[in-house]
Amino acid sequence: MPLHRSITVSAVALLLASAASMASAQDAQHIDPARLNAHIAALADDAMGGRGPTTPGEEAAVNYVADQFKAMGLEPAGDNGGWFQTVPINRFLQDGPAVLTAKAGGEALTFNRGTDIIVGSHRPVSRITLTDVPVVFVGYGVTAPERGWDDFKGVDVRGKIVLMLVNDPDFEVAPDSPVAGKFDGKGMTYYGRWVYKFEEAARRGAAGVLVIHETAGAGYPWTTLQNSSTAAGFDIVRENVEAERVQAQGWIQQPIAAKLMAAAGLDYATLKAQAQTADFHPVALNGVTMSMDFGLKYERLTTRNVAGKLTGTTRPNETVMFGAHWDAFGHATPNAAGDDIYNGAVDNASGVAGVLELARLFAAAPRTERSEIFVSWAAEEAGLLGAYYYAAHPLVPLETTVANINMDSLLPGGPSPEIVVIGYGKTDLQDRLARDAAREGRTLIADPAPQVGAFYRSDHFPLAKMGVPALFAAAGFTGASEASRIYVRDRYHQPTDAWEPGWDMTGAAADVQLLYDVGRDLATGTDWPKWTPGNEFEGVREASAASRK
């Protein structure tokens, strides 16, 4: 039988009332661990059904957040004066087998979907058919003018299938290479992410894109891709999908890519070495064409962001943002105990609890000169969809959004002397965090695993792409590393990510308190955080500088 972790609505109310009474004698400007626990308990309750988007669990979750915002005295900031922003999305499923073939050097090749190539589409059509399409190797597929890098060199790839290497051009180069540090070395940039590579292929008008899988560069084995390859895919509904999504996108095993290159008289290792130089030019695989034919089922659905705001006194059009995603995975594959509810207590009921506590503190304090907006994002686990939709349809102007402070997965446990900045060195927001942390005797450290690109995998990222400076911080690893490893191993994205009575949230409260201090400084100040010179998003932000005069 499944395990059940359910508490009644009255029990949640009692938890919050108890927290309020205990905090009544305390400074109202301090994050309360008991309130964090109460919100996590409510959002991770079995009654929420794992908070799956488009399910009854969504209805319960978004209404809970909206009710809390309303009770705190926030103003609704969603569509048409309400608490919600409707997010239209498409869900895609494979429909039948895929036929994947190539003609290479006079030889006919057939590939297995899943074993050799993993491919799908985010075009809302019932079938994708590409026939005898030319193939071009475009190196890492990067166009980064701020770093003096262009893998395309003006070569037209419209209507073609492009092969791209995973990660950044300097990921594996020697320390004395001319391009060492051109990107971030072992620290992946946006240009190294497969998401960027798919997008760049679409911008170039390619018919299809296949990223060449290598475990070191991807950060995970081929089996990770295989395990998720038959699951539903999601995307926001796009007004110009033909310009933003190629017809076919996916991954190809490195030995298969090398075989196609060899058929064109090319050597994979040589081409890869060339791609690690700034003077690389795209290379056509002469005599090689690929064909793809596969069916799709797609369905139009809607989910919702939740948004509340506090209007500033003198500069209300300048806004500090705080956000965390409300969704988890709903009902999914049962574990050995028969539990099929993926409650998402840490990921990310805890982050929503942090946003609710921040909203409570700001609402209880005198109004600031700038405004604050508090957003609980939809469908992060499906691909940051709520945040992507907001970035395309902002509720407040992005040009005058001062900063976006993100919370994603606050682990239970006591305070840590350190706090980790995910995306260390990308903005000057970390300088403000360092100053406030120092007052508490704490220090900042860089993300210990920058190669996995965590900065590009949470809800602040779609707005960062539009230029909004972001701060994403988490508890430090000294004293917390073992808890973090255990969580990832035993609970992350599993039914066991469940709330437990007695959780110690004092460490998380200390972390959120620092984010409050940074946010309040921004909301009462006049300056504008900046991206570090040379950052991939600096140019986008600077293009709107006139809006911040």
GROMACS .gro file of N, CA and C in nm, residues 122-222:
model
  303
  122HIS      N    1   0.899   1.995  -3.091
  122HIS     CA    2   0.807   2.082  -3.019
  122HIS      C    3   0.727   2.168  -3.116
  123ARG      N    4   0.709   2.116  -3.235
  123ARG     CA    5   0.617   2.176  -3.331
  123ARG      C    6   0.478   2.113  -3.310
  124PRO      N    7   0.372   2.192  -3.301
  124PRO     CA    8   0.238   2.136  -3.282
  124PRO      C    9   0.180   2.081  -3.412
  125VAL      N   10   0.235   1.968  -3.456
  125VAL     CA   11   0.193   1.901  -3.579
  125VAL      C   12   0.181   1.752  -3.548
  126SER      N   13   0.113   1.680  -3.635
  126SER     CA   14   0.092   1.538  -3.610
  126SER      C   15   0.203   1.450  -3.667
  127ARG      N   16   0.285   1.506  -3.757
  127ARG     CA   17   0.391   1.425  -3.816
  127ARG      C   18   0.507   1.513  -3.861
  128ILE      N   19   0.628   1.462  -3.838
  128ILE     CA   20   0.750   1.527  -3.887
  128ILE      C   21   0.811   1.436  -3.993
  129THR      N   22   0.834   1.490  -4.111
  129THR     CA   23   0.897   1.414  -4.219
  129THR      C   24   1.006   1.499  -4.282
  130LEU      N   25   1.129   1.451  -4.270
  130LEU     CA   26   1.244   1.512  -4.336
  130LEU      C   27   1.304   1.407  -4.428
  131THR      N   28   1.326   1.444  -4.554
  131THR     CA   29   1.372   1.345  -4.652
  131THR      C   30   1.501   1.391  -4.718
  132ASP      N   31   1.604   1.306  -4.709
  132ASP     CA   32   1.733   1.329  -4.775
  132ASP      C   33   1.785   1.471  -4.751
  133VAL      N   34   1.794   1.505  -4.623
  133VAL     CA   35   1.837   1.640  -4.584
  133VAL      C   36   1.990   1.644  -4.569
  134PRO      N   37   2.058   1.742  -4.629
  134PRO     CA   38   2.203   1.754  -4.612
  134PRO      C   39   2.241   1.776  -4.465
  135VAL      N   40   2.361   1.732  -4.428
  135VAL     CA   41   2.408   1.739  -4.291
  135VAL      C   42   2.532   1.827  -4.283
  136VAL      N   43   2.538   1.915  -4.182
  136VAL     CA   44   2.650   2.006  -4.165
  136VAL      C   45   2.696   2.000  -4.019
  137PHE      N   46   2.827   1.987  -3.999
  137PHE     CA   47   2.885   1.994  -3.865
  137PHE      C   48   2.919   2.140  -3.836
  138VAL      N   49   2.862   2.194  -3.728
  138VAL     CA   50   2.880   2.337  -3.696
  138VAL      C   51   2.956   2.357  -3.565
  139GLY      N   52   3.044   2.262  -3.532
  139GLY     CA   53   3.124   2.276  -3.411
  139GLY      C   54   3.036   2.274  -3.287
  140TYR      N   55   3.053   2.375  -3.202
  140TYR     CA   56   2.972   2.385  -3.080
  140TYR      C   57   2.843   2.464  -3.104
  141GLY      N   58   2.824   2.513  -3.225
  141GLY     CA   59   2.701   2.584  -3.259
  141GLY      C   60   2.684   2.715  -3.186
  142VAL      N   61   2.795   2.781  -3.154
  142VAL     CA   62   2.792   2.899  -3.068
  142VAL      C   63   2.809   3.027  -3.149
  143THR      N   64   2.724   3.124  -3.120
  143THR     CA   65   2.741   3.261  -3.168
  143THR      C   66   2.745   3.350  -3.046
  144ALA      N   67   2.864   3.397  -3.009
  144ALA     CA   68   2.884   3.476  -2.887
  144ALA      C   69   2.972   3.596  -2.919
  145PRO      N   70   2.916   3.702  -2.974
  145PRO     CA   71   2.998   3.817  -3.014
  145PRO      C   72   3.075   3.880  -2.899
  146GLU      N   73   3.017   3.875  -2.778
  146GLU     CA   74   3.086   3.935  -2.664
  146GLU      C   75   3.210   3.856  -2.625
  147ARG      N   76   3.223   3.734  -2.675
  147ARG     CA   77   3.340   3.651  -2.648
  147ARG      C   78   3.424   3.630  -2.774
  148GLY      N   79   3.389   3.702  -2.881
  148GLY     CA   80   3.464   3.691  -3.005
  148GLY      C   81   3.454   3.554  -3.068
  149TRP      N   82   3.332   3.495  -3.065
  149TRP     CA   83   3.316   3.357  -3.114
  149TRP      C   84   3.197   3.347  -3.208
  150ASP      N   85   3.220   3.284  -3.322
  150ASP     CA   86   3.112   3.259  -3.418
  150ASP      C   87   3.141   3.129  -3.492
  151ASP      N   88   3.070   3.025  -3.458
  151ASP     CA   89   3.091   2.896  -3.522
  151ASP      C   90   3.030   2.888  -3.662
  152PHE      N   91   2.945   2.981  -3.698
  152PHE     CA   92   2.874   2.969  -3.825
  152PHE      C   93   2.943   3.045  -3.939
  153LYS      N   94   3.010   3.156  -3.907
  153LYS     CA   95   3.088   3.231  -4.007
  153LYS      C   96   3.005   3.263  -4.132
  154GLY      N   97   2.878   3.289  -4.114
  154GLY     CA   98   2.793   3.328  -4.226
  154GLY      C   99   2.745   3.214  -4.312
  155VAL      N  100   2.779   3.091  -4.278
  155VAL     CA  101   2.736   2.976  -4.359
  155VAL      C  102   2.585   2.954  -4.341
  156ASP      N  103   2.516   2.937  -4.449
  156ASP     CA  104   2.371   2.918  -4.450
  156ASP      C  105   2.337   2.772  -4.420
  157VAL      N  106   2.266   2.747  -4.309
  157VAL     CA  107   2.227   2.610  -4.275
  157VAL      C  108   2.075   2.593  -4.285
  158ARG      N  109   2.009   2.685  -4.350
  158ARG     CA  110   1.863   2.673  -4.364
  158ARG      C  111   1.825   2.544  -4.436
  159GLY      N  112   1.728   2.475  -4.376
  159GLY     CA  113   1.679   2.352  -4.435
  159GLY      C  114   1.769   2.232  -4.417
  160LYS      N  115   1.876   2.244  -4.339
  160LYS     CA  116   1.971   2.135  -4.320
  160LYS      C  117   1.963   2.080  -4.178
  161ILE      N  118   2.023   1.964  -4.158
  161ILE     CA  119   2.037   1.907  -4.024
  161ILE      C  120   2.178   1.941  -3.976
  162VAL      N  121   2.186   2.004  -3.859
  162VAL     CA  122   2.316   2.044  -3.806
  162VAL      C  123   2.356   1.952  -3.690
  163LEU      N  124   2.482   1.915  -3.689
  163LEU     CA  125   2.542   1.839  -3.579
  163LEU      C  126   2.623   1.935  -3.494
  164MET      N  127   2.603   1.930  -3.362
  164MET     CA  128   2.672   2.020  -3.270
  164MET      C  129   2.736   1.941  -3.156
  165LEU      N  130   2.850   1.989  -3.110
  165LEU     CA  131   2.914   1.933  -2.991
  165LEU      C  132   2.848   1.988  -2.866
  166VAL      N  133   2.844   1.908  -2.761
  166VAL     CA  134   2.786   1.951  -2.635
  166VAL      C  135   2.888   2.031  -2.556
  167ASN      N  136   2.838   2.119  -2.468
  167ASN     CA  137   2.918   2.203  -2.379
  167ASN      C  138   2.980   2.319  -2.456
  168ASP      N  139   3.081   2.385  -2.394
  168ASP     CA  140   3.144   2.504  -2.450
  168ASP      C  141   3.274   2.470  -2.523
  169PRO      N  142   3.319   2.557  -2.612
  169PRO     CA  143   3.442   2.528  -2.687
  169PRO      C  144   3.567   2.511  -2.602
  170ASP      N  145   3.571   2.570  -2.482
  170ASP     CA  146   3.692   2.560  -2.400
  170ASP      C  147   3.681   2.457  -2.289
  171PHE      N  148   3.576   2.374  -2.294
  171PHE     CA  149   3.551   2.279  -2.184
  171PHE      C  150   3.666   2.181  -2.165
  172GLU      N  151   3.725   2.135  -2.273
  172GLU     CA  152   3.827   2.030  -2.262
  172GLU      C  153   3.964   2.072  -2.314
  173VAL      N  154   3.985   2.199  -2.338
  173VAL     CA  155   4.113   2.240  -2.396
  173VAL      C  156   4.222   2.245  -2.289
  174ALA      N  157   4.346   2.240  -2.331
  174ALA     CA  158   4.460   2.248  -2.239
  174ALA      C  159   4.471   2.389  -2.181
  175PRO      N  160   4.530   2.400  -2.061
  175PRO     CA  161   4.542   2.532  -1.997
  175PRO      C  162   4.616   2.635  -2.081
  176ASP      N  163   4.707   2.590  -2.166
  176ASP     CA  164   4.784   2.685  -2.248
  176ASP      C  165   4.721   2.708  -2.385
  177SER      N  166   4.601   2.657  -2.408
  177SER     CA  167   4.532   2.679  -2.535
  177SER      C  168   4.495   2.826  -2.550
  178PRO      N  169   4.499   2.879  -2.671
  178PRO     CA  170   4.459   3.019  -2.693
  178PRO      C  171   4.315   3.048  -2.653
  179VAL      N  172   4.230   2.943  -2.648
  179VAL     CA  173   4.090   2.967  -2.612
  179VAL      C  174   4.059   2.929  -2.468
  180ALA      N  175   4.159   2.889  -2.391
  180ALA     CA  176   4.136   2.855  -2.250
  180ALA      C  177   4.077   2.976  -2.178
  181GLY      N  178   3.964   2.956  -2.110
  181GLY     CA  179   3.898   3.064  -2.039
  181GLY      C  180   3.816   3.156  -2.127
  182LYS      N  181   3.809   3.125  -2.256
  182LYS     CA  182   3.730   3.208  -2.347
  182LYS      C  183   3.583   3.207  -2.305
  183PHE      N  184   3.540   3.091  -2.256
  183PHE     CA  185   3.408   3.081  -2.196
  183PHE      C  186   3.432   3.068  -2.045
  184ASP      N  187   3.388   2.963  -1.980
  184ASP     CA  188   3.416   2.952  -1.837
  184ASP      C  189   3.487   2.822  -1.803
  185GLY      N  190   3.560   2.765  -1.900
  185GLY     CA  191   3.634   2.643  -1.872
  185GLY      C  192   3.540   2.531  -1.831
  186LYS      N  193   3.562   2.480  -1.711
  186LYS     CA  194   3.477   2.372  -1.660
  186LYS      C  195   3.339   2.421  -1.617
  187GLY      N  196   3.326   2.552  -1.602
  187GLY     CA  197   3.196   2.608  -1.564
  187GLY      C  198   3.113   2.635  -1.688
  188MET      N  199   3.008   2.557  -1.709
  188MET     CA  200   2.929   2.568  -1.830
  188MET      C  201   2.860   2.704  -1.839
  189THR      N  202   2.862   2.763  -1.957
  189THR     CA  203   2.784   2.883  -1.984
  189THR      C  204   2.654   2.843  -2.054
  190TYR      N  205   2.571   2.942  -2.078
  190TYR     CA  206   2.447   2.916  -2.151
  190TYR      C  207   2.475   2.855  -2.287
  191TYR      N  208   2.586   2.895  -2.349
  191TYR     CA  209   2.619   2.845  -2.482
  191TYR      C  210   2.648   2.695  -2.482
  192GLY      N  211   2.680   2.640  -2.368
  192GLY     CA  212   2.709   2.497  -2.360
  192GLY      C  213   2.586   2.411  -2.342
  193ARG      N  214   2.474   2.474  -2.307
  193ARG     CA  215   2.351   2.398  -2.280
  193ARG      C  216   2.285   2.353  -2.409
  194TRP      N  217   2.229   2.233  -2.407
  194TRP     CA  218   2.158   2.183  -2.524
  194TRP      C  219   2.039   2.273  -2.560
  195VAL      N  220   1.980   2.337  -2.461
  195VAL     CA  221   1.867   2.426  -2.487
  195VAL      C  222   1.911   2.539  -2.581
  196TYR      N  223   2.026   2.599  -2.552
  196TYR     CA  224   2.077   2.705  -2.639
  196TYR      C  225   2.102   2.651  -2.779
  197LYS      N  226   2.159   2.535  -2.790
  197LYS     CA  227   2.195   2.479  -2.920
  197LYS      C  228   2.070   2.454  -3.005
  198PHE      N  229   1.964   2.404  -2.940
  198PHE     CA  230   1.837   2.389  -3.013
  198PHE      C  231   1.786   2.525  -3.061
  199GLU      N  232   1.793   2.625  -2.973
  199GLU     CA  233   1.742   2.757  -3.007
  199GLU      C  234   1.823   2.821  -3.120
  200GLU      N  235   1.955   2.807  -3.114
  200GLU     CA  236   2.040   2.868  -3.216
  200GLU      C  237   2.015   2.802  -3.352
  201ALA      N  238   1.995   2.672  -3.351
  201ALA     CA  239   1.963   2.603  -3.477
  201ALA      C  240   1.834   2.657  -3.537
  202ALA      N  241   1.734   2.682  -3.451
  202ALA     CA  242   1.608   2.738  -3.500
  202ALA      C  243   1.628   2.879  -3.555
  203ARG      N  244   1.705   2.961  -3.483
  203ARG     CA  245   1.731   3.097  -3.531
  203ARG      C  246   1.799   3.095  -3.668
  204ARG      N  247   1.878   2.991  -3.693
  204ARG     CA  248   1.951   2.980  -3.820
  204ARG      C  249   1.867   2.915  -3.930
  205GLY      N  250   1.746   2.874  -3.895
  205GLY     CA  251   1.658   2.816  -3.997
  205GLY      C  252   1.685   2.671  -4.030
  206ALA      N  253   1.759   2.601  -3.944
  206ALA     CA  254   1.787   2.460  -3.970
  206ALA      C  255   1.659   2.378  -3.965
  207ALA      N  256   1.658   2.269  -4.041
  207ALA     CA  257   1.544   2.177  -4.036
  207ALA      C  258   1.549   2.090  -3.911
  208GLY      N  259   1.671   2.054  -3.870
  208GLY     CA  260   1.687   1.968  -3.754
  208GLY      C  261   1.821   1.993  -3.687
  209VAL      N  262   1.832   1.950  -3.562
  209VAL     CA  263   1.957   1.963  -3.487
  209VAL      C  264   1.976   1.839  -3.401
  210LEU      N  265   2.097   1.786  -3.405
  210LEU     CA  266   2.135   1.673  -3.320
  210LEU      C  267   2.262   1.712  -3.245
  211VAL      N  268   2.254   1.709  -3.112
  211VAL     CA  269   2.370   1.735  -3.028
  211VAL      C  270   2.445   1.604  -3.009
  212ILE      N  271   2.574   1.606  -3.032
  212ILE     CA  272   2.656   1.485  -3.021
  212ILE      C  273   2.683   1.457  -2.874
  213HIS      N  274   2.638   1.342  -2.827
  213HIS     CA  275   2.651   1.310  -2.685
  213HIS      C  276   2.788   1.255  -2.651
  214GLU      N  277   2.851   1.317  -2.553
  214GLU     CA  278   2.968   1.265  -2.485
  214GLU      C  279   2.943   1.284  -2.337
  215THR      N  280   2.965   1.182  -2.257
  215THR     CA  281   2.929   1.187  -2.116
  215THR      C  282   2.998   1.300  -2.042
  216ALA      N  283   3.126   1.321  -2.068
  216ALA     CA  284   3.198   1.426  -1.996
  216ALA      C  285   3.138   1.563  -2.023
  217GLY      N  286   3.110   1.593  -2.147
  217GLY     CA  287   3.056   1.723  -2.181
  217GLY      C  288   2.913   1.743  -2.140
  218ALA      N  289   2.833   1.637  -2.152
  218ALA     CA  290   2.692   1.647  -2.114
  218ALA      C  291   2.674   1.649  -1.963
  219GLY      N  292   2.760   1.575  -1.893
  219GLY     CA  293   2.746   1.565  -1.748
  219GLY      C  294   2.660   1.448  -1.705
  220TYR      N  295   2.614   1.368  -1.801
  220TYR     CA  296   2.533   1.251  -1.770
  220TYR      C  297   2.546   1.151  -1.884
  221PRO      N  298   2.523   1.023  -1.854
  221PRO     CA  299   2.540   0.920  -1.959
  221PRO      C  300   2.422   0.917  -2.055
  222TRP      N  301   2.440   0.844  -2.164
  222TRP     CA  302   2.333   0.829  -2.263
  222TRP      C  303   2.208   0.769  -2.202
   0.00000   0.00000   0.00000
